[in-house]
Coordinates of N, CA and C in Angstrom, one line a residue:
M1475 N 6.9 -23.0 -14.1 CA 6.2 -21.7 -14.0 C 7.3 -20.7 -13.5
I1476 N 7.3 -19.5 -14.1 CA 8.1 -18.4 -13.7 C 7.2 -17.4 -13.0
F1477 N 7.6 -17.0 -11.8 CA 6.9 -16.0 -11.1 C 7.4 -14.6 -11.6
A1478 N 6.7 -13.9 -12.4 CA 7.1 -12.6 -12.9 C 6.1 -11.5 -12.8
A1479 N 5.2 -11.7 -11.8 CA 4.1 -10.7 -11.7 C 4.4 -9.6 -10.7
G1480 N 5.4 -9.7 -9.9 CA 5.7 -8.8 -8.8 C 5.9 -7.4 -9.3
L1481 N 5.7 -6.4 -8.3 CA 5.9 -5.0 -8.6 C 7.4 -4.6 -8.7
G1482 N 8.2 -5.4 -8.1 CA 9.7 -5.1 -8.1 C 10.0 -3.8 -7.4
T1483 N 9.3 -3.5 -6.2 CA 9.5 -2.2 -5.5 C 10.9 -2.0 -5.0
R1484 N 11.6 -3.1 -4.7 CA 13.0 -2.9 -4.3 C 13.9 -2.5 -5.4
L1485 N 13.5 -2.6 -6.6 CA 14.3 -2.2 -7.7 C 14.0 -0.9 -8.3
K1486 N 13.2 -0.1 -7.6 CA 12.9 1.3 -8.0 C 14.2 2.1 -8.0
P1487 N 14.4 3.0 -9.0 CA 13.4 3.5 -9.9 C 13.3 2.7 -11.3
L1488 N 14.1 1.7 -11.4 CA 14.1 0.9 -12.7 C 12.7 0.4 -13.0
T1489 N 12.0 -0.1 -11.9 CA 10.7 -0.7 -12.1 C 9.5 0.3 -12.2
D1490 N 9.9 1.6 -12.2 CA 8.9 2.6 -12.4 C 8.5 2.7 -13.9
H1491 N 9.4 2.0 -14.7 CA 9.2 2.1 -16.2 C 9.2 0.7 -16.9
M1492 N 9.5 -0.3 -16.1 CA 9.5 -1.7 -16.7 C 9.2 -2.7 -15.6
P1493 N 8.8 -3.9 -16.0 CA 8.7 -5.0 -15.0 C 10.0 -5.5 -14.6
K1494 N 10.0 -6.0 -13.4 CA 11.3 -6.6 -12.8 C 11.8 -7.7 -13.8
A1495 N 11.0 -8.4 -14.4 CA 11.4 -9.5 -15.3 C 12.3 -9.0 -16.4
L1496 N 12.1 -7.8 -16.8 CA 12.9 -7.3 -18.0 C 14.1 -6.4 -17.5
V1497 N 14.3 -6.3 -16.3 CA 15.6 -5.7 -15.8 C 16.8 -6.5 -16.2
R1498 N 17.8 -5.8 -16.8 CA 18.9 -6.5 -17.4 C 20.0 -6.8 -16.4
V1499 N 20.6 -7.9 -16.5 CA 21.8 -8.3 -15.8 C 22.8 -8.9 -16.8
G1500 N 23.9 -8.3 -16.9 CA 24.9 -8.7 -18.0 C 24.3 -8.6 -19.4
D1501 N 23.6 -7.5 -19.6 CA 23.0 -7.2 -20.9 C 21.8 -8.2 -21.3
E1502 N 21.3 -9.0 -20.4 CA 20.2 -9.8 -20.8 C 19.1 -9.7 -19.7
P1503 N 17.9 -9.6 -20.0 CA 16.8 -9.5 -19.0 C 16.8 -10.8 -18.1
L1504 N 16.4 -10.5 -16.9 CA 16.3 -11.7 -15.9 C 15.4 -12.8 -16.5
L1505 N 14.3 -12.4 -17.1 CA 13.4 -13.4 -17.7 C 14.0 -14.3 -18.7
K1506 N 14.8 -13.7 -19.6 CA 15.5 -14.5 -20.6 C 16.5 -15.5 -19.9
R1507 N 17.2 -15.1 -18.9 CA 18.1 -15.9 -18.2 C 17.4 -17.1 -17.6
V1508 N 16.2 -16.9 -17.0 CA 15.5 -18.0 -16.3 C 14.9 -18.9 -17.4
I1509 N 14.4 -18.4 -18.5 CA 13.9 -19.2 -19.6 C 15.0 -20.0 -20.2
H1510 N 16.1 -19.5 -20.3 CA 17.3 -20.2 -20.9 C 17.6 -21.4 -20.0
Q1511 N 17.7 -21.1 -18.7 CA 18.0 -22.2 -17.7 C 17.0 -23.3 -17.8
L1512 N 15.7 -23.0 -17.8 CA 14.7 -24.0 -17.9 C 14.7 -24.7 -19.2
Q1513 N 15.0 -24.0 -20.3 CA 15.2 -24.7 -21.6 C 16.3 -25.7 -21.6
C1514 N 17.4 -25.3 -21.0 CA 18.6 -26.2 -20.9 C 18.3 -27.4 -20.0
A1515 N 17.3 -27.3 -19.2 CA 16.9 -28.5 -18.3 C 15.9 -29.4 -19.1
G1516 N 15.6 -29.0 -20.3 CA 14.7 -29.9 -21.1 C 13.2 -29.5 -21.0
I1517 N 12.9 -28.4 -20.4 CA 11.5 -28.0 -20.3 C 11.0 -27.4 -21.6
E1518 N 9.9 -27.8 -22.0 CA 9.3 -27.3 -23.3 C 8.1 -26.4 -23.1
R1519 N 7.4 -26.5 -22.0 CA 6.3 -25.6 -21.7 C 6.5 -24.8 -20.4
I1520 N 6.3 -23.5 -20.6 CA 6.5 -22.6 -19.4 C 5.3 -21.7 -19.2
V1521 N 4.8 -21.6 -18.0 CA 3.8 -20.7 -17.7 C 4.4 -19.5 -17.0
I1522 N 4.0 -18.3 -17.4 CA 4.6 -17.1 -16.8 C 3.4 -16.2 -16.3
N1523 N 3.4 -15.9 -15.0 CA 2.3 -15.0 -14.6 C 2.8 -13.5 -14.7
V1524 N 1.9 -12.6 -15.1 CA 2.2 -11.2 -15.3 C 1.2 -10.3 -14.7
H1525 N 1.7 -9.1 -14.3 CA 0.9 -8.1 -13.7 C 1.4 -6.7 -14.0
H1526 N 2.6 -6.4 -13.4 CA 3.2 -5.1 -13.5 C 3.8 -4.9 -14.9
F1527 N 3.4 -3.9 -15.7 CA 3.8 -3.7 -17.1 C 3.7 -5.0 -17.9
S1528 N 2.6 -5.7 -17.7 CA 2.4 -7.0 -18.4 C 2.6 -7.0 -19.9
Q1529 N 2.1 -5.9 -20.5 CA 2.2 -5.8 -22.0 C 3.6 -5.8 -22.4
M1530 N 4.5 -5.2 -21.7 CA 6.0 -5.2 -22.0 C 6.5 -6.6 -22.1
I1531 N 6.1 -7.5 -21.1 CA 6.5 -8.9 -21.1 C 6.0 -9.6 -22.3
L1532 N 4.7 -9.4 -22.6 CA 4.1 -10.1 -23.8 C 4.7 -9.7 -25.1
D1533 N 5.1 -8.4 -25.2 CA 5.7 -7.9 -26.4 C 7.1 -8.5 -26.5
Y1534 N 7.8 -8.6 -25.4 CA 9.2 -9.1 -25.4 C 9.2 -10.6 -25.8
L1535 N 8.2 -11.4 -25.3 CA 8.1 -12.8 -25.7 C 7.8 -12.9 -27.2
K1536 N 6.9 -12.1 -27.7 CA 6.5 -12.1 -29.1 C 7.7 -11.8 -30.0
E1537 N 8.5 -10.8 -29.6 CA 9.6 -10.4 -30.4 C 10.6 -11.5 -30.5
N1538 N 10.7 -12.3 -29.5 CA 11.6 -13.4 -29.5 C 11.0 -14.8 -29.8
N1539 N 9.8 -14.7 -30.4 CA 9.1 -16.0 -30.8 C 9.0 -17.0 -29.7
N1540 N 8.8 -16.5 -28.5 CA 8.7 -17.3 -27.3 C 9.9 -18.3 -27.1
F1541 N 11.0 -17.9 -27.7 CA 12.3 -18.6 -27.6 C 12.1 -20.1 -28.0
G1542 N 11.1 -20.3 -28.9 CA 10.9 -21.6 -29.5 C 10.2 -22.5 -28.5
L1543 N 9.6 -22.0 -27.5 CA 8.9 -22.8 -26.5 C 7.4 -22.6 -26.5
D1544 N 6.7 -23.5 -25.8 CA 5.3 -23.3 -25.6 C 5.1 -22.5 -24.3
I1545 N 5.0 -21.2 -24.5 CA 4.9 -20.3 -23.3 C 3.5 -19.8 -23.2
R1546 N 2.9 -20.0 -22.0 CA 1.6 -19.7 -21.7 C 1.5 -18.6 -20.6
I1547 N 0.6 -17.7 -20.7 CA 0.6 -16.5 -19.8 C -0.6 -16.6 -18.9
S1548 N -0.4 -16.5 -17.6 CA -1.4 -16.4 -16.6 C -1.5 -14.9 -16.2
D1549 N -2.6 -14.2 -16.6 CA -2.7 -12.8 -16.5 C -3.3 -12.4 -15.2
E1550 N -2.5 -11.7 -14.4 CA -3.0 -11.1 -13.1 C -3.2 -9.6 -13.2
S1551 N -3.5 -9.1 -14.3 CA -3.6 -7.7 -14.5 C -4.7 -7.1 -13.6
D1552 N -5.7 -7.8 -13.2 CA -6.8 -7.3 -12.4 C -6.4 -7.2 -10.9
G1553 N -5.2 -7.8 -10.6 CA -4.8 -7.8 -9.2 C -3.8 -8.9 -8.9
L1554 N -2.7 -8.5 -8.2 CA -1.7 -9.5 -7.8 C -2.3 -10.6 -6.9
L1555 N -1.9 -11.8 -7.1 CA -2.5 -12.9 -6.4 C -1.5 -13.6 -5.4
E1556 N -0.3 -13.0 -5.3 CA 0.8 -13.6 -4.5 C 1.1 -15.0 -5.1
T1557 N 2.1 -15.6 -4.5 CA 2.6 -16.9 -5.1 C 1.6 -18.0 -5.1
G1558 N 0.9 -18.2 -4.0 CA 0.0 -19.4 -3.9 C -1.2 -19.1 -4.8
G1559 N -1.8 -17.9 -4.8 CA -2.9 -17.6 -5.6 C -2.5 -17.6 -7.1
G1560 N -1.2 -17.2 -7.4 CA -0.8 -17.3 -8.8 C -0.7 -18.7 -9.3
I1561 N -0.3 -19.6 -8.5 CA -0.3 -21.0 -8.9 C -1.7 -21.6 -9.1
K1562 N -2.6 -21.2 -8.2 CA -4.0 -21.7 -8.2 C -4.6 -21.2 -9.5
K1563 N -4.5 -19.9 -9.8 CA -5.1 -19.3 -11.0 C -4.6 -20.0 -12.3
A1564 N -3.3 -20.4 -12.3 CA -2.6 -20.9 -13.5 C -2.9 -22.4 -13.7
A1565 N -3.6 -23.0 -12.7 CA -3.9 -24.5 -12.8 C -4.3 -25.0 -14.1
P1566 N -5.2 -24.4 -14.8 CA -5.6 -25.0 -16.1 C -4.5 -25.0 -17.2
L1567 N -3.5 -24.3 -17.0 CA -2.4 -24.2 -18.0 C -1.4 -25.3 -17.8
F1568 N -1.4 -26.1 -16.8 CA -0.4 -27.1 -16.5 C -0.9 -28.5 -17.0
D1569 N 0.1 -29.4 -17.1 CA -0.1 -30.8 -17.4 C -0.5 -31.4 -16.0
K1570 N -1.7 -31.9 -15.9 CA -2.2 -32.4 -14.6 C -1.4 -33.7 -14.2
G1571 N -0.7 -34.3 -15.1 CA 0.0 -35.5 -14.7 C 1.5 -35.3 -14.3
Q1572 N 2.0 -34.1 -14.3 CA 3.4 -33.9 -14.1 C 3.7 -32.9 -13.0
P1573 N 4.7 -33.0 -12.2 CA 5.0 -32.0 -11.3 C 5.4 -30.7 -12.0
I1574 N 5.2 -29.6 -11.3 CA 5.4 -28.2 -11.8 C 6.7 -27.7 -11.2
L1575 N 7.6 -27.3 -12.0 CA 8.9 -26.7 -11.5 C 8.6 -25.2 -11.4
I1576 N 8.8 -24.6 -10.3 CA 8.5 -23.2 -10.1 C 9.8 -22.4 -9.7
H1577 N 10.0 -21.3 -10.4 CA 11.2 -20.5 -10.3 C 10.9 -19.0 -10.2
N1578 N 11.4 -18.4 -9.2 CA 11.3 -16.9 -9.2 C 12.1 -16.3 -10.3
V1579 N 11.6 -15.2 -10.9 CA 12.3 -14.6 -12.0 C 13.6 -13.9 -11.6
D1580 N 13.7 -13.5 -10.3 CA 14.9 -12.7 -9.9 C 15.9 -13.6 -9.2
I1581 N 15.9 -14.9 -9.4 CA 16.9 -15.8 -8.8 C 17.9 -16.2 -9.9
L1582 N 19.2 -16.0 -9.6 CA 20.3 -16.5 -10.4 C 21.0 -17.6 -9.5
S1583 N 21.4 -18.7 -10.1 CA 22.0 -19.8 -9.3 C 22.8 -20.7 -10.2
N1584 N 23.5 -21.6 -9.5 CA 24.2 -22.7 -10.2 C 23.4 -24.0 -10.1
V1585 N 22.1 -24.0 -9.9 CA 21.3 -25.2 -9.7 C 21.2 -26.0 -11.0
N1586 N 21.3 -27.3 -10.9 CA 21.0 -28.1 -12.1 C 19.5 -28.4 -12.0
L1587 N 18.7 -27.7 -12.7 CA 17.3 -27.8 -12.6 C 16.7 -29.1 -13.0
A1588 N 17.3 -29.8 -14.0 CA 16.9 -31.1 -14.5 C 17.1 -32.1 -13.4
R1589 N 18.2 -32.0 -12.7 CA 18.5 -33.0 -11.6 C 17.5 -32.7 -10.4
F1590 N 17.3 -31.5 -10.1 CA 16.4 -31.1 -9.0 C 15.0 -31.6 -9.3
Y1591 N 14.5 -31.4 -10.6 CA 13.2 -31.9 -11.0 C 13.0 -33.4 -10.8
D1592 N 14.1 -34.1 -11.2 CA 14.0 -35.6 -11.1 C 14.0 -36.1 -9.6
L1593 N 14.3 -35.2 -8.7 CA 14.3 -35.6 -7.3 C 12.9 -35.5 -6.6
H1594 N 11.9 -35.1 -7.4 CA 10.6 -34.8 -6.8 C 10.1 -36.0 -6.1
S1595 N 10.3 -37.2 -6.6 CA 9.9 -38.5 -6.0 C 8.4 -38.5 -5.6
D1596 N 8.1 -39.0 -4.4 CA 6.7 -39.2 -4.0 C 6.2 -38.0 -3.2
A1597 N 6.9 -36.9 -3.1 CA 6.5 -35.8 -2.3 C 5.5 -35.0 -3.0
A1598 N 4.6 -34.3 -2.2 CA 3.7 -33.4 -2.8 C 4.3 -32.1 -3.3
A1599 N 5.4 -31.8 -2.6 CA 6.2 -30.6 -3.1 C 7.7 -30.8 -2.6
S1600 N 8.6 -30.3 -3.4 CA 10.0 -30.4 -3.1 C 10.6 -29.0 -3.1
L1601 N 11.2 -28.6 -2.0 CA 11.7 -27.2 -1.8 C 13.2 -27.3 -1.9
L1602 N 13.8 -26.5 -2.8 CA 15.3 -26.5 -2.8 C 15.8 -25.5 -1.7
V1603 N 16.6 -26.1 -0.9 CA 17.1 -25.3 0.3 C 18.6 -25.4 0.4
S1604 N 19.2 -24.6 1.2 CA 20.6 -24.6 1.5 C 20.9 -24.0 2.8
W1605 N 22.1 -24.1 3.3 CA 22.5 -23.4 4.5 C 23.0 -22.0 4.1
R1606 N 22.5 -21.0 4.6 CA 23.0 -19.6 4.5 C 22.4 -18.8 5.5
K1607 N 23.0 -17.7 5.9 CA 22.5 -16.8 7.0 C 21.4 -16.0 6.4
T1608 N 20.3 -16.0 7.2 CA 19.1 -15.2 6.9 C 18.3 -15.0 8.1
K1609 N 17.2 -14.3 8.1 CA 16.4 -14.1 9.3 C 15.3 -15.2 9.4
R1610 N 14.9 -15.7 8.2 CA 13.7 -16.6 8.2 C 14.2 -18.0 7.6
Y1611 N 13.9 -19.0 8.4 CA 14.3 -20.4 8.0 C 13.1 -21.3 7.9
L1612 N 13.2 -22.3 7.0 CA 12.3 -23.4 7.0 C 12.9 -24.4 8.0
V1613 N 12.0 -25.1 8.7 CA 12.3 -26.1 9.7 C 12.0 -27.5 9.2
F1614 N 13.0 -28.5 9.2 CA 12.8 -29.8 8.7 C 13.1 -30.8 9.8
N1615 N 12.4 -32.0 9.8 CA 12.8 -33.0 10.7 C 14.0 -33.8 10.1
N1616 N 14.5 -34.8 10.8 CA 15.7 -35.5 10.3 C 15.5 -36.3 9.0
D1617 N 14.3 -36.4 8.6 CA 14.0 -37.0 7.3 C 13.8 -36.0 6.2
M1618 N 14.1 -34.7 6.5 CA 14.0 -33.6 5.6 C 12.6 -33.4 5.2
R1619 N 11.7 -33.6 6.1 CA 10.3 -33.3 5.8 C 9.9 -32.0 6.5
L1620 N 9.3 -31.1 5.7 CA 9.0 -29.7 6.3 C 8.0 -29.9 7.5
V1621 N 8.4 -29.2 8.6 CA 7.5 -29.2 9.7 C 7.3 -27.8 10.3
G1622 N 7.9 -26.7 9.7 CA 7.7 -25.4 10.3 C 8.5 -24.3 9.7
W1623 N 8.5 -23.2 10.3 CA 9.2 -21.9 9.9 C 9.5 -21.1 11.1
I1624 N 10.6 -20.4 11.1 CA 10.9 -19.6 12.2 C 11.6 -18.3 11.7
N1625 N 11.3 -17.2 12.4 CA 12.1 -15.9 12.2 C 13.0 -15.9 13.4
I1626 N 14.3 -16.0 13.3 CA 15.2 -16.1 14.4 C 15.4 -14.8 15.1
E1627 N 15.0 -13.7 14.4 CA 15.1 -12.4 15.1 C 13.9 -12.1 16.0
T1628 N 12.8 -12.4 15.5 CA 11.5 -12.1 16.3 C 11.1 -13.2 17.2
G1629 N 11.5 -14.4 16.8 CA 11.1 -15.6 17.5 C 9.8 -16.2 17.0
E1630 N 9.2 -15.6 16.0 CA 7.9 -16.1 15.5 C 8.1 -17.4 14.9
V1631 N 7.2 -18.3 15.2 CA 7.2 -19.7 14.7 C 5.9 -20.0 14.0
K1632 N 5.9 -20.7 12.9 CA 4.7 -21.2 12.2 C 4.9 -22.7 12.1
S1633 N 3.9 -23.5 12.6 CA 4.0 -25.0 12.4 C 2.7 -25.5 12.8
P1634 N 2.2 -26.6 12.2 CA 1.0 -27.3 12.6 C 1.2 -28.3 13.7
F1635 N 2.5 -28.4 14.1 CA 2.9 -29.4 15.1 C 3.3 -28.7 16.4
D1636 N 2.6 -29.1 17.5 CA 2.8 -28.4 18.8 C 4.2 -28.8 19.3
E1637 N 4.7 -30.0 19.0 CA 6.0 -30.4 19.5 C 7.1 -29.6 18.8
V1638 N 6.9 -29.2 17.6 CA 7.9 -28.4 16.9 C 8.0 -27.0 17.5
K1639 N 6.8 -26.4 17.7 CA 6.7 -25.1 18.3 C 7.4 -25.1 19.7
E1640 N 7.1 -26.1 20.5 CA 7.7 -26.2 21.8 C 9.2 -26.3 21.8
E1641 N 9.8 -27.2 20.9 CA 11.2 -27.3 20.9 C 11.9 -26.1 20.4
L1642 N 11.3 -25.4 19.4 CA 11.9 -24.2 18.9 C 11.9 -23.1 19.9
K1643 N 10.9 -23.1 20.8 CA 10.9 -22.0 21.8 C 12.0 -22.2 22.8
H1644 N 12.6 -23.4 23.0 CA 13.6 -23.6 23.9 C 15.0 -23.2 23.4
G1645 N 15.0 -22.7 22.2 CA 16.2 -22.1 21.6 C 16.9 -23.0 20.6
L1646 N 17.8 -22.4 19.9 CA 18.5 -23.1 18.8 C 20.0 -23.1 19.1
D1647 N 20.6 -24.2 18.7 CA 22.0 -24.4 18.8 C 22.7 -24.2 17.5
T1648 N 23.9 -23.7 17.5 CA 24.7 -23.6 16.3 C 25.7 -24.8 16.2
V1649 N 25.4 -25.6 15.2 CA 26.2 -26.8 15.0 C 26.9 -26.7 13.7
N1650 N 28.2 -26.7 13.7 CA 29.0 -26.5 12.4 C 28.5 -25.3 11.6
S1651 N 28.3 -24.2 12.3 CA 27.8 -23.0 11.7 C 26.4 -23.0 11.2
Q1652 N 25.7 -24.1 11.5 CA 24.3 -24.2 11.1 C 23.4 -24.2 12.3
L1653 N 22.2 -23.8 12.2 CA 21.2 -23.7 13.2 C 20.4 -25.1 13.3
S1654 N 20.2 -25.6 14.5 CA 19.5 -26.8 14.7 C 19.0 -27.0 16.1
T1655 N 18.1 -27.9 16.3 CA 17.7 -28.4 17.6 C 18.0 -29.8 17.7
A1656 N 17.6 -30.5 18.8 CA 17.8 -31.9 18.9 C 17.2 -32.7 17.8
N1657 N 16.0 -32.2 17.3 CA 15.3 -33.0 16.3 C 15.0 -32.3 15.0
Y1658 N 15.4 -31.1 14.9 CA 15.1 -30.3 13.7 C 16.3 -29.6 13.1
K1659 N 16.2 -29.4 11.8 CA 17.3 -28.6 11.1 C 16.7 -27.4 10.4
L1660 N 17.5 -26.4 10.3 CA 17.0 -25.2 9.7 C 17.8 -24.9 8.4
F1661 N 17.0 -24.6 7.3 CA 17.6 -24.2 6.0 C 16.9 -23.1 5.4
A1662 N 17.6 -22.4 4.5 CA 17.0 -21.2 3.8 C 16.4 -21.7 2.5
F1663 N 15.3 -21.1 2.2 CA 14.6 -21.4 0.9 C 15.2 -20.7 -0.2
S1664 N 15.3 -21.3 -1.4 CA 16.0 -20.8 -2.6 C 15.1 -20.0 -3.5
G1665 N 13.8 -20.2 -3.4 CA 12.9 -19.6 -4.4 C 12.6 -20.5 -5.6
I1666 N 13.1 -21.8 -5.5 CA 12.9 -22.8 -6.5 C 12.3 -24.0 -5.8
H1667 N 11.2 -24.5 -6.4 CA 10.5 -25.6 -5.8 C 9.7 -26.4 -6.9
S1668 N 9.3 -27.6 -6.6 CA 8.4 -28.4 -7.5 C 7.2 -28.7 -6.8
F1669 N 6.1 -28.7 -7.5 CA 4.7 -28.8 -6.9 C 3.9 -29.8 -7.6
S1670 N 3.3 -30.7 -6.9 CA 2.5 -31.8 -7.5 C 1.1 -31.2 -7.8
P1671 N 0.5 -31.5 -8.9 CA -0.9 -31.1 -9.2 C -1.9 -31.6 -8.2
S1672 N -1.5 -32.7 -7.5 CA -2.4 -33.3 -6.5 C -2.8 -32.3 -5.4
L1673 N -1.9 -31.2 -5.3 CA -2.1 -30.2 -4.2 C -3.2 -29.2 -4.6
F1674 N -3.6 -29.2 -5.8 CA -4.7 -28.2 -6.2 C -6.0 -28.5 -5.4
S1675 N -6.3 -29.7 -5.1 CA -7.5 -30.0 -4.4 C -7.5 -29.4 -3.0
L1676 N -6.3 -29.3 -2.4 CA -6.2 -28.6 -1.1 C -6.3 -27.1 -1.2
M1677 N -6.1 -26.6 -2.4 CA -6.2 -25.1 -2.6 C -7.6 -24.7 -2.8
E1678 N -8.6 -25.6 -3.0 CA -9.9 -25.2 -3.3 C -10.5 -24.3 -2.2
S1679 N -10.2 -24.5 -1.0 CA -10.8 -23.7 0.1 C -10.1 -22.4 0.3
Y1680 N -9.0 -22.2 -0.4 CA -8.2 -21.0 -0.2 C -8.7 -19.8 -1.0
P1681 N -8.5 -18.6 -0.5 CA -8.9 -17.4 -1.3 C -8.1 -17.2 -2.6
K1682 N -8.5 -16.2 -3.3 CA -7.8 -16.0 -4.6 C -6.3 -15.6 -4.4
R1683 N -6.0 -14.9 -3.3 CA -4.7 -14.4 -3.0 C -4.1 -15.0 -1.7
F1684 N -3.0 -15.7 -1.8 CA -2.3 -16.2 -0.6 C -0.9 -16.6 -1.0
P1685 N 0.0 -16.6 0.0 CA 1.4 -17.0 -0.3 C 1.6 -18.5 -0.3
I1686 N 2.4 -19.0 -1.2 CA 2.6 -20.5 -1.3 C 3.2 -21.0 -0.1
M1687 N 4.1 -20.3 0.5 CA 4.8 -20.8 1.7 C 3.8 -21.0 2.9
D1688 N 2.9 -20.1 3.0 CA 1.9 -20.3 4.1 C 1.1 -21.6 3.8
F1689 N 0.8 -21.8 2.5 CA 0.0 -23.0 2.1 C 0.8 -24.3 2.5
Y1690 N 2.1 -24.3 2.2 CA 3.0 -25.4 2.5 C 3.0 -25.6 4.0
L1691 N 3.1 -24.6 4.8 CA 3.2 -24.7 6.2 C 1.9 -25.2 6.8
Q1692 N 0.8 -24.8 6.3 CA -0.5 -25.1 6.8 C -0.9 -26.6 6.4
N1693 N -0.2 -27.1 5.5 CA -0.5 -28.5 5.0 C 0.6 -29.5 5.1
C1694 N 1.7 -29.1 5.7 CA 2.8 -30.1 5.8 C 2.5 -31.2 6.8
D1695 N 1.4 -31.1 7.6 CA 1.0 -32.3 8.4 C 0.1 -33.2 7.7
K1696 N -0.4 -32.8 6.5 CA -1.3 -33.6 5.8 C -0.6 -34.3 4.6
V1697 N 0.4 -33.7 4.0 CA 1.1 -34.2 2.8 C 2.6 -34.1 3.0
K1698 N 3.3 -34.8 2.3 CA 4.8 -34.8 2.4 C 5.4 -33.7 1.6
I1699 N 6.0 -32.7 2.3 CA 6.7 -31.6 1.6 C 8.1 -31.7 2.0
Q1700 N 9.0 -32.0 1.1 CA 10.4 -32.4 1.4 C 11.3 -31.2 1.1
G1701 N 12.4 -31.2 1.8 CA 13.5 -30.3 1.5 C 14.6 -31.0 0.8
V1702 N 15.1 -30.4 -0.3 CA 16.2 -30.9 -1.0 C 17.4 -30.0 -0.8
V1703 N 18.4 -30.5 -0.2 CA 19.6 -29.6 0.2 C 20.6 -29.6 -1.0
K1704 N 20.9 -28.4 -1.4 CA 21.9 -28.2 -2.4 C 23.2 -27.7 -1.8
E1705 N 24.2 -28.6 -1.7 CA 25.5 -28.2 -1.2 C 26.2 -27.3 -2.1
N1706 N 27.0 -26.4 -1.5 CA 27.7 -25.4 -2.3 C 26.8 -24.6 -3.3
L1707 N 25.6 -24.3 -2.8 CA 24.7 -23.5 -3.6 C 25.3 -22.1 -3.8
R1708 N 25.3 -21.6 -5.0 CA 25.6 -20.2 -5.3 C 24.4 -19.6 -5.9
L1709 N 23.8 -18.7 -5.1 CA 22.5 -18.2 -5.5 C 22.5 -16.7 -5.1
M1710 N 21.8 -15.9 -6.0 CA 21.7 -14.5 -5.7 C 20.2 -14.1 -6.0
D1711 N 19.6 -13.4 -5.1 CA 18.3 -12.8 -5.3 C 18.5 -11.4 -5.8
V1712 N 18.2 -11.2 -7.1 CA 18.5 -9.9 -7.8 C 17.3 -9.0 -7.6
G1713 N 16.5 -9.1 -6.6 CA 15.3 -8.4 -6.4 C 15.5 -7.0 -5.8
K1714 N 16.8 -6.6 -5.5 CA 17.0 -5.3 -4.9 C 18.3 -4.7 -5.5
Q1715 N 18.3 -3.4 -5.3 CA 19.4 -2.6 -6.0 C 20.8 -3.0 -5.6
E1716 N 21.0 -3.3 -4.4 CA 22.4 -3.6 -3.9 C 22.9 -4.9 -4.5
T1717 N 22.0 -5.9 -4.7 CA 22.4 -7.1 -5.4 C 22.5 -7.0 -6.9
L1718 N 21.7 -6.2 -7.4 CA 21.7 -6.0 -8.9 C 23.1 -5.4 -9.3
A1719 N 23.7 -4.6 -8.5 CA 25.0 -4.0 -8.8 C 26.1 -5.1 -8.8
E1720 N 25.9 -6.1 -8.0 CA 26.9 -7.2 -7.9 C 26.6 -8.4 -8.8
A1721 N 25.4 -8.4 -9.5 CA 25.0 -9.6 -10.2 C 25.9 -10.0 -11.4
E1722 N 26.4 -9.0 -12.1 CA 27.2 -9.3 -13.2 C 28.5 -10.1 -12.8
D1723 N 29.1 -9.6 -11.7 CA 30.3 -10.4 -11.2 C 29.9 -11.7 -10.7
F1724 N 28.7 -11.8 -10.1 CA 28.2 -13.1 -9.6 C 28.0 -14.1 -10.8
L1725 N 27.5 -13.6 -11.9 CA 27.3 -14.5 -13.1 C 28.6 -15.2 -13.5
K1726 N 29.7 -14.5 -13.4 CA 31.0 -15.0 -13.8 C 31.3 -16.2 -13.0
T1727 N 30.9 -16.3 -11.7 CA 31.2 -17.4 -10.9 C 30.4 -18.7 -11.2
L1728 N 29.3 -18.5 -12.0 CA 28.5 -19.6 -12.4 C 29.0 -20.4 -13.6
V1729 N 29.9 -19.8 -14.3 CA 30.4 -20.4 -15.6 C 31.3 -21.6 -15.3

């Protein structure tokens, strides 16, 4: 699934006239780049959620014959559902027997998606993470199982585990330029993850609109949500003007 429904407010004024998915980097729309990467990973069916200038995305796919793939549209024209609500709405479009690879449309990276997908194992969800400086980190135990989230600037912590909250309150140590505590490690999320259809049953009590990360954090004590560390990850979020200007040079580093 490609998340392509966002308003792209950080890319204004470009997104006053087009969806973020069709913003060009290196003469190709972001959407095409992600589709190509998924296609190279052997994926044949893609679900794309749409909202902002949705008809432009539909027309673009039609003009390109869906790039020879089985592309299905989850229409959020009536209202944005956020990432968790978007997955929930799209549930009927997926193969119920296979994990779902999820990719933000504005992410460029050197990730081998086929290899990442194969690492899904017995986890209910697998989150691709790496070490990089950011304000918000996912928290994992020593087995790389998700146990929480922290904003290191505000000190806000989210976790269903009291012991995680308590340890994070005592502060974080910098070890080899990475943040950690005695029992937990912090990594940044990449915007790429795989999701088991078995999780849809846990979503039944959720509203139409909710973030997927809140869902993961609220259920990581019930099901296994693992982190997969990508060493030497080269990744760029092209969701804002300052990174868009650098994106073409960044693409050259991925070759």
